Amino acid sequence: MAQKPETRKEEIVRTAEMLFKKKGYSAVTMRDIAQAMGIKAASLYNHIQSKQQILSEIIIKIGEDFTEGMAEIVAAELTSIQKLEKIIGLHVKITMKNPSRMATMNNDWMHLEEKIDYYLQLRRNYEESFRQILKEGIEKQELKAVNPEIILFSILSTLRSLYLWIPKKEDINQEDLLQTLSKVLLKGIVK
Amino acid sequence: MAQKPETRKEEIVRTAEMLFKKKGYSAVTMRDIAQAMGIKAASLYNHIQSKQQILSEIIIKIGEDFTEGMAEIVAAELTSIQKLEKIIGLHVKITMKNPSRMATMNNDWMHLEEKIDYYLQLRRNYEESFRQILKEGIEKQELKAVNPEIILFSILSTLRSLYLWIPKKEDINQEDLLQTLSKVLLKGIVK
């Protein structure tokens, strides 16, 4: 199958992602991005308005992918445990596809300017949907009656750190990781 | 009980920690630290050699606290599950005491210069001790036969993120957090 060729703009975003991951958003200049691509800084501006626009495209795209995935999960006819498995799957899938984007989202979201409120809203809504699934699960006695804030924090910390860990485990298979992670996060490790 | 008065050096480190947490190590100058203390930058150097020395004191101190705590746990006559509970307790205790230091360790360890190899060695040894406890637990059938790398990653991600979460939950009690977190991490959330 022929892959769609990368547009110049996609190449800029991909190069920026790599540099943001390595040095952090603040330390990267438009000139660095141009240099890494072997072109002049001025020609970047034919494709993109600013470094801020690149950051915003990276983070908002991922934020919206999570929002969309969560909306499908919330709407599905599933038990709360099945919904939690789907959430774990969503994080594994998005992170395995874009570990650098996840790094940028995690490390540099606070450098968003115009879009920061929108990003924080997406994030709050995501956490709120997650919290509701946990509360429902506790109510229906599918989950243990444990403080849902601690469950939310604990599971999300692991899922949000996947980008740090996955690139070091190149031999790992998406399906195996999902199965094992679901087991560990949902059923614990004590025999 | 009378508390020991803070030395000038301790005040410098505490102020630096706060600024590092807020703006990141790279963006903070010795002048910023002096200004926040209402003194001249030159007088900082009576107490401390450099910004690098401050960073190094913060991170190495915490790294050694974890190393010491882990050595005690490893040496104790306990089941692997009890050892894991002790590890969770170690993270809760150190993080509740120093959330800003934990933030600096997590965000700025890569800016260590002379001490970076020592820091990474402490970190690797810590993870290796943790891994051995998991492997022993699996061998003795106290823990489920699950890939220990995934358990290690999953539990450590949560424990290393505590500094992000604890300061927002000021009403939380150390003993409650420890109990609930142990339950969630070790026994899971499925009823």
Short mmCIF file of C-alpha atoms in Angstrom, two decimals:
data_model
loop_
_atom_site.label_atom_id
_atom_site.label_comp_id
_atom_site.label_asym_id
_atom_site.label_seq_id
_atom_site.Cartn_x
_atom_site.Cartn_y
_atom_site.Cartn_z
CA MET A 1 0.00 0.00 0.00
CA ALA A 2 1.28 3.43 -0.94
CA GLN A 3 1.53 5.78 2.02
CA LYS A 4 0.39 9.35 1.52
CA PRO A 5 3.55 11.44 1.13
CA GLU A 6 4.30 13.74 4.03
CA THR A 7 3.41 17.39 3.42
CA ARG A 8 5.96 20.09 4.21
CA LYS A 9 3.83 21.20 7.14
CA GLU A 10 3.73 17.66 8.56
CA GLU A 11 7.50 17.48 8.22
CA ILE A 12 7.84 20.75 10.14
CA VAL A 13 5.59 19.50 12.93
CA ARG A 14 7.40 16.14 13.12
CA THR A 15 10.81 17.85 13.27
CA ALA A 16 9.58 20.29 15.91
CA GLU A 17 8.17 17.43 18.00
CA MET A 18 11.54 15.72 18.04
CA LEU A 19 13.33 18.93 19.04
CA PHE A 20 10.71 19.86 21.69
CA LYS A 21 11.05 16.41 23.18
CA LYS A 22 14.84 16.69 23.33
CA LYS A 23 15.31 20.29 24.49
CA GLY A 24 11.88 21.48 25.64
CA TYR A 25 9.67 23.99 23.79
CA SER A 26 11.27 27.11 25.31
CA ALA A 27 14.80 26.21 24.20
CA VAL A 28 13.88 25.48 20.56
CA THR A 29 13.86 28.29 17.98
CA MET A 30 12.29 28.41 14.51
CA ARG A 31 15.87 28.58 13.26
CA ASP A 32 16.66 25.25 15.00
CA ILE A 33 13.68 23.64 13.28
CA ALA A 34 14.74 25.02 9.87
CA GLN A 35 18.32 23.91 10.44
CA ALA A 36 17.25 20.36 11.35
CA MET A 37 15.32 20.26 8.06
CA GLY A 38 18.18 21.79 6.05
CA ILE A 39 16.13 24.79 4.90
CA LYS A 40 16.07 28.52 5.67
CA ALA A 41 14.05 29.76 8.63
CA ALA A 42 12.17 32.19 6.37
CA SER A 43 10.72 29.35 4.31
CA LEU A 44 9.10 27.80 7.40
CA TYR A 45 6.71 30.73 7.43
CA ASN A 46 5.23 29.67 4.09
CA HIS A 47 3.77 26.69 5.92
CA ILE A 48 3.29 27.72 9.53
CA GLN A 49 2.76 31.00 11.36
CA SER A 50 4.84 30.53 14.48
CA LYS A 51 6.41 28.10 16.94
CA GLN A 52 3.31 28.62 19.05
CA GLN A 53 1.11 27.40 16.19
CA ILE A 54 3.20 24.22 15.95
CA LEU A 55 2.88 23.58 19.70
CA SER A 56 -0.81 24.23 19.57
CA GLU A 57 -1.36 21.84 16.64
CA ILE A 58 0.56 19.08 18.39
CA ILE A 59 -1.16 19.35 21.75
CA ILE A 60 -4.70 20.17 20.69
CA LYS A 61 -4.71 17.31 18.15
CA ILE A 62 -3.79 14.79 20.85
CA GLY A 63 -6.19 16.36 23.34
CA GLU A 64 -9.02 16.03 20.83
CA ASP A 65 -8.07 12.42 20.05
CA PHE A 66 -8.44 11.59 23.75
CA THR A 67 -11.69 13.54 23.98
CA GLU A 68 -13.16 11.69 21.01
CA GLY A 69 -12.04 8.31 22.35
CA MET A 70 -13.52 9.05 25.77
CA ALA A 71 -16.85 10.18 24.26
CA GLU A 72 -17.16 6.81 22.47
CA ILE A 73 -16.35 4.93 25.65
CA VAL A 74 -18.85 6.90 27.73
CA ALA A 75 -21.60 6.27 25.16
CA ALA A 76 -20.93 2.52 24.84
CA GLU A 77 -23.08 -0.17 26.46
CA LEU A 78 -20.35 -1.58 28.67
CA THR A 79 -19.73 -2.37 32.31
CA SER A 80 -17.51 0.08 34.16
CA ILE A 81 -14.68 -2.45 34.11
CA GLN A 82 -14.95 -2.80 30.34
CA LYS A 83 -14.95 1.00 30.06
CA LEU A 84 -11.76 1.18 32.12
CA GLU A 85 -10.16 -1.43 29.86
CA LYS A 86 -11.11 0.73 26.87
CA ILE A 87 -9.55 3.80 28.51
CA ILE A 88 -6.31 1.89 29.09
CA GLY A 89 -6.46 0.77 25.44
CA LEU A 90 -6.96 4.37 24.28
CA HIS A 91 -3.82 5.53 26.11
CA VAL A 92 -1.73 2.58 24.91
CA LYS A 93 -2.83 3.11 21.30
CA ILE A 94 -2.32 6.89 21.16
CA THR A 95 1.00 6.70 23.04
CA MET A 96 2.44 3.88 20.92
CA LYS A 97 1.56 5.88 17.79
CA ASN A 98 2.99 9.22 19.02
CA PRO A 99 5.41 8.98 21.95
CA SER A 100 7.04 12.33 21.02
CA ARG A 101 3.70 14.12 20.83
CA MET A 102 2.78 12.71 24.22
CA ALA A 103 6.10 14.00 25.61
CA THR A 104 5.36 17.48 24.24
CA MET A 105 1.83 17.45 25.62
CA ASN A 106 3.08 16.37 29.02
CA ASN A 107 6.08 18.70 29.28
CA ASP A 108 5.05 21.79 27.36
CA TRP A 109 1.27 22.26 27.64
CA MET A 110 1.87 25.19 30.00
CA HIS A 111 3.53 27.08 27.15
CA LEU A 112 0.31 27.17 25.16
CA GLU A 113 -0.93 30.73 24.82
CA GLU A 114 -4.24 31.34 23.04
CA LYS A 115 -5.32 27.69 23.30
CA ILE A 116 -4.42 27.01 26.90
CA ASP A 117 -7.94 27.44 28.28
CA TYR A 118 -9.33 25.15 25.61
CA TYR A 119 -6.66 22.54 26.40
CA LEU A 120 -7.36 22.70 30.14
CA GLN A 121 -11.06 22.37 29.45
CA LEU A 122 -10.46 19.21 27.39
CA ARG A 123 -8.34 17.85 30.20
CA ARG A 124 -10.86 18.62 32.92
CA ASN A 125 -13.68 17.10 30.89
CA TYR A 126 -11.63 13.97 30.29
CA GLU A 127 -10.88 13.58 33.99
CA GLU A 128 -14.51 14.22 34.85
CA SER A 129 -15.72 11.47 32.49
CA PHE A 130 -13.14 9.11 33.97
CA ARG A 131 -14.27 10.03 37.51
CA GLN A 132 -17.92 9.37 36.60
CA ILE A 133 -17.06 5.91 35.28
CA LEU A 134 -15.28 5.14 38.56
CA LYS A 135 -18.17 6.46 40.66
CA GLU A 136 -20.69 4.43 38.67
CA GLY A 137 -18.54 1.34 39.04
CA ILE A 138 -18.38 1.83 42.81
CA GLU A 139 -22.13 2.44 42.99
CA LYS A 140 -22.91 -0.69 40.99
CA GLN A 141 -20.46 -2.62 43.20
CA GLU A 142 -18.31 -3.57 40.22
CA LEU A 143 -15.43 -1.65 41.79
CA LYS A 144 -14.23 -1.56 45.39
CA ALA A 145 -15.51 1.29 47.54
CA VAL A 146 -12.23 3.20 47.52
CA ASN A 147 -11.75 6.99 47.23
CA PRO A 148 -12.24 7.54 43.46
CA GLU A 149 -9.77 10.47 43.46
CA ILE A 150 -6.97 8.12 44.48
CA ILE A 151 -7.93 5.57 41.81
CA LEU A 152 -8.14 8.32 39.19
CA PHE A 153 -4.76 9.74 40.16
CA SER A 154 -3.11 6.34 40.34
CA ILE A 155 -4.32 4.99 36.99
CA LEU A 156 -3.85 8.29 35.13
CA SER A 157 -0.30 8.70 36.45
CA THR A 158 0.65 5.35 34.97
CA LEU A 159 -1.15 5.97 31.68
CA ARG A 160 0.31 9.47 31.32
CA SER A 161 3.83 8.12 31.90
CA LEU A 162 3.59 5.51 29.15
CA TYR A 163 5.42 7.79 26.71
CA LEU A 164 8.49 7.67 28.96
CA TRP A 165 8.56 3.93 29.05
CA ILE A 166 7.27 2.59 25.73
CA PRO A 167 10.14 3.89 23.55
CA LYS A 168 12.62 1.92 25.69
CA LYS A 169 10.68 -1.33 25.19
CA GLU A 170 10.70 -1.67 21.42
CA ASP A 171 10.09 -5.37 21.58
CA ILE A 172 6.74 -4.83 23.27
CA ASN A 173 3.53 -5.77 21.54
CA GLN A 174 0.53 -3.43 21.83
CA GLU A 175 -1.92 -6.22 22.64
CA ASP A 176 0.32 -7.82 25.31
CA LEU A 177 0.96 -4.48 26.96
CA LEU A 178 -2.74 -3.69 27.02
CA GLN A 179 -3.62 -7.07 28.54
CA THR A 180 -0.93 -6.96 31.20
CA LEU A 181 -1.48 -3.33 32.08
CA SER A 182 -5.23 -3.90 32.43
CA LYS A 183 -4.57 -6.82 34.72
CA VAL A 184 -2.09 -4.87 36.89
CA LEU A 185 -4.16 -1.67 37.08
CA LEU A 186 -7.56 -3.27 37.56
CA LYS A 187 -6.95 -6.53 39.39
CA GLY A 188 -3.71 -5.77 41.19
CA ILE A 189 -0.61 -7.87 41.55
CA VAL A 190 -1.26 -9.83 44.73
CA LYS A 191 -2.02 -13.48 44.02
CA MET B 1 9.21 21.71 71.17
CA ALA B 2 11.63 24.29 69.80
CA GLN B 3 12.49 23.80 66.15
CA LYS B 4 16.08 24.32 65.09
CA PRO B 5 16.27 27.74 63.38
CA GLU B 6 16.81 27.64 59.63
CA THR B 7 20.38 28.40 58.53
CA ARG B 8 21.00 30.89 55.74
CA LYS B 9 22.05 28.04 53.48
CA GLU B 10 18.83 26.15 54.17
CA GLU B 11 16.87 29.30 53.38
CA ILE B 12 18.71 29.61 50.06
CA VAL B 13 17.97 26.00 49.16
CA ARG B 14 14.31 26.33 50.17
CA THR B 15 13.89 29.51 48.11
CA ALA B 16 15.65 27.94 45.11
CA GLU B 17 13.41 24.86 45.32
CA MET B 18 10.31 27.03 45.13
CA LEU B 19 11.65 28.95 42.13
CA PHE B 20 12.91 25.80 40.36
CA LYS B 21 9.49 24.24 40.79
CA LYS B 22 7.76 27.29 39.36
CA LYS B 23 10.02 28.18 36.45
CA GLY B 24 12.37 25.21 35.99
CA TYR B 25 16.08 25.15 36.87
CA SER B 26 17.28 26.63 33.56
CA ALA B 27 15.14 29.75 33.81
CA VAL B 28 16.16 30.64 37.41
CA THR B 29 19.23 32.81 38.05
CA MET B 30 21.20 33.34 41.26
CA ARG B 31 19.92 36.91 41.05
CA ASP B 32 16.31 35.62 41.12
CA ILE B 33 17.08 33.61 44.24
CA ALA B 34 18.71 36.61 45.94
CA GLN B 35 15.81 38.87 44.95
CA ALA B 36 13.24 36.45 46.36
CA MET B 37 15.18 36.53 49.64
CA GLY B 38 15.58 40.31 49.60
CA ILE B 39 19.38 40.16 49.63
CA LYS B 40 22.17 40.89 47.13
CA ALA B 41 23.26 38.14 44.73
CA ALA B 42 26.87 38.52 45.89
CA SER B 43 25.98 37.51 49.45
CA LEU B 44 24.59 34.17 48.26
CA TYR B 45 28.13 33.15 47.47
CA ASN B 46 29.09 33.33 51.15
CA HIS B 47 26.86 30.30 51.66
CA ILE B 48 26.78 28.41 48.39
CA GLN B 49 29.12 28.08 45.39
CA SER B 50 26.69 28.01 42.48
CA LYS B 51 23.19 27.28 41.26
CA GLN B 52 24.52 23.87 40.28
CA GLN B 53 25.54 23.19 43.88
CA ILE B 54 22.01 24.00 45.05
CA LEU B 55 20.47 21.65 42.47
CA SER B 56 22.91 18.95 43.38
CA GLU B 57 22.19 19.26 47.12
CA ILE B 58 18.45 19.06 46.54
CA ILE B 59 18.47 16.05 44.26
CA ILE B 60 21.27 14.01 45.80
CA LYS B 61 19.78 14.41 49.27
CA ILE B 62 16.43 13.01 48.13
CA GLY B 63 18.13 10.28 46.09
CA GLU B 64 20.09 9.19 49.16
CA ASP B 65 16.95 9.25 51.33
CA PHE B 66 15.31 6.82 48.90
CA THR B 67 18.44 4.69 48.75
CA GLU B 68 18.64 4.44 52.52
CA GLY B 69 14.94 3.64 52.85
CA MET B 70 15.20 0.92 50.21
CA ALA B 71 18.26 -0.65 51.89
CA GLU B 72 16.29 -1.00 55.13
CA ILE B 73 13.35 -2.56 53.29
CA VAL B 74 15.56 -5.02 51.42
CA ALA B 75 17.24 -6.12 54.65
CA ALA B 76 14.00 -6.55 56.61
CA GLU B 77 12.42 -9.92 57.38
CA LEU B 78 9.21 -9.31 55.48
CA THR B 79 7.10 -10.90 52.75
CA SER B 80 7.36 -9.31 49.33
CA ILE B 81 3.92 -7.77 49.78
CA GLN B 82 4.96 -6.17 53.06
CA LYS B 83 8.10 -4.87 51.34
CA LEU B 84 5.99 -3.31 48.59
CA GLU B 85 3.80 -1.67 51.23
CA LYS B 86 6.96 -0.25 52.82
CA ILE B 87 8.12 1.11 49.45
CA ILE B 88 4.76 2.84 48.93
CA GLY B 89 5.08 4.25 52.46
CA LEU B 90 8.59 5.52 51.72
CA HIS B 91 7.37 7.47 48.67
CA VAL B 92 4.32 8.86 50.48
CA LYS B 93 6.43 9.98 53.44
CA ILE B 94 9.25 11.61 51.46
CA THR B 95 6.84 13.27 49.02
CA MET B 96 4.52 14.65 51.70
CA LYS B 97 7.55 16.14 53.43
CA ASN B 98 9.12 17.67 50.31
CA PRO B 99 6.77 18.06 47.34
CA SER B 100 8.93 20.88 45.86
CA ARG B 101 12.11 18.82 46.13
CA MET B 102 10.39 15.92 44.42
CA ALA B 103 9.31 18.28 41.62
CA THR B 104 12.90 19.45 41.17
CA MET B 105 14.23 15.89 41.17
CA ASN B 106 11.65 14.84 38.62
CA ASN B 107 11.91 17.83 36.28
CA ASP B 108 15.53 18.92 36.56
CA TRP B 109 17.74 15.89 37.28
CA MET B 110 19.05 16.07 33.70
CA HIS B 111 20.62 19.44 34.51
CA LEU B 112 22.94 17.88 37.07
CA GLU B 113 26.54 18.17 35.92
CA GLU B 114 29.26 16.59 38.07
CA LYS B 115 26.79 14.47 40.05
CA ILE B 116 24.64 13.15 37.23
CA ASP B 117 26.35 9.74 37.02
CA TYR B 118 26.05 9.28 40.76
CA TYR B 119 22.36 10.23 40.63
CA LEU B 120 21.67 7.82 37.78
CA GLN B 121 23.49 5.09 39.65
CA LEU B 122 21.30 5.64 42.74
CA ARG B 123 18.24 5.51 40.52
CA ARG B 124 19.29 2.33 38.73
CA ASN B 125 20.13 0.63 42.04
CA TYR B 126 16.77 1.63 43.46
CA GLU B 127 14.91 0.22 40.48
CA GLU B 128 16.98 -2.94 40.60
CA SER B 129 16.14 -3.54 44.28
CA PHE B 130 12.46 -2.95 43.49
CA ARG B 131 12.65 -5.38 40.54
CA GLN B 132 14.26 -8.06 42.75
CA ILE B 133 11.47 -7.74 45.32
CA LEU B 134 8.91 -8.22 42.52
CA LYS B 135 10.77 -11.21 41.07
CA GLU B 136 11.06 -12.85 44.48
CA GLY B 137 7.35 -12.26 45.11
CA ILE B 138 6.48 -13.91 41.80
CA GLU B 139 8.81 -16.82 42.51
CA LYS B 140 7.31 -17.38 45.95
CA GLN B 141 3.83 -17.12 44.41
CA GLU B 142 2.92 -14.17 46.60
CA LEU B 143 2.49 -12.07 43.46
CA LYS B 144 0.84 -12.90 40.15
CA ALA B 145 3.10 -14.16 37.38
CA VAL B 146 2.99 -10.93 35.37
CA ASN B 147 5.89 -9.25 33.52
CA PRO B 148 7.75 -7.56 36.41
CA GLU B 149 8.87 -4.68 34.14
CA ILE B 150 5.25 -3.66 33.64
CA ILE B 151 4.51 -3.85 37.38
CA LEU B 152 7.66 -1.83 38.14
CA PHE B 153 6.80 0.82 35.56
CA SER B 154 3.18 1.01 36.64
CA ILE B 155 3.76 1.34 40.40
CA LEU B 156 6.75 3.67 40.05
CA SER B 157 4.87 5.99 37.67
CA THR B 158 2.18 6.47 40.26
CA LEU B 159 4.62 6.90 43.14
CA ARG B 160 6.81 9.33 41.18
CA SER B 161 3.75 11.45 40.31
CA LEU B 162 2.65 11.87 43.92
CA TYR B 163 4.32 15.29 44.12
CA LEU B 164 1.96 16.57 41.42
CA TRP B 165 -1.11 15.44 43.22
CA ILE B 166 -0.47 15.69 46.97
CA PRO B 167 -0.21 19.51 47.16
CA LYS B 168 -3.73 19.81 45.67
CA LYS B 169 -5.17 17.52 48.35
CA GLU B 170 -4.30 19.32 51.52
CA ASP B 171 -7.03 17.64 53.48
CA ILE B 172 -5.44 14.25 52.90
CA ASN B 173 -4.03 12.27 55.78
CA GLN B 174 -0.72 10.42 55.31
CA GLU B 175 -1.96 7.18 56.85
CA ASP B 176 -5.21 7.14 54.82
CA LEU B 177 -3.36 7.84 51.59
CA LEU B 178 -0.89 5.06 52.31
CA GLN B 179 -3.63 2.54 53.11
CA THR B 180 -5.74 3.38 50.07
CA LEU B 181 -2.82 3.61 47.67
CA SER B 182 -1.49 0.25 48.87
CA LYS B 183 -4.89 -1.30 48.31
CA VAL B 184 -5.27 0.18 44.82
CA LEU B 185 -1.71 -0.61 43.69
CA LEU B 186 -1.42 -4.08 45.20
CA LYS B 187 -4.92 -5.52 45.18
CA GLY B 188 -6.52 -3.58 42.33
CA ILE B 189 -9.90 -1.91 42.15
CA VAL B 190 -12.14 -4.66 40.81
CA LYS B 191 -14.47 -6.00 43.45
#
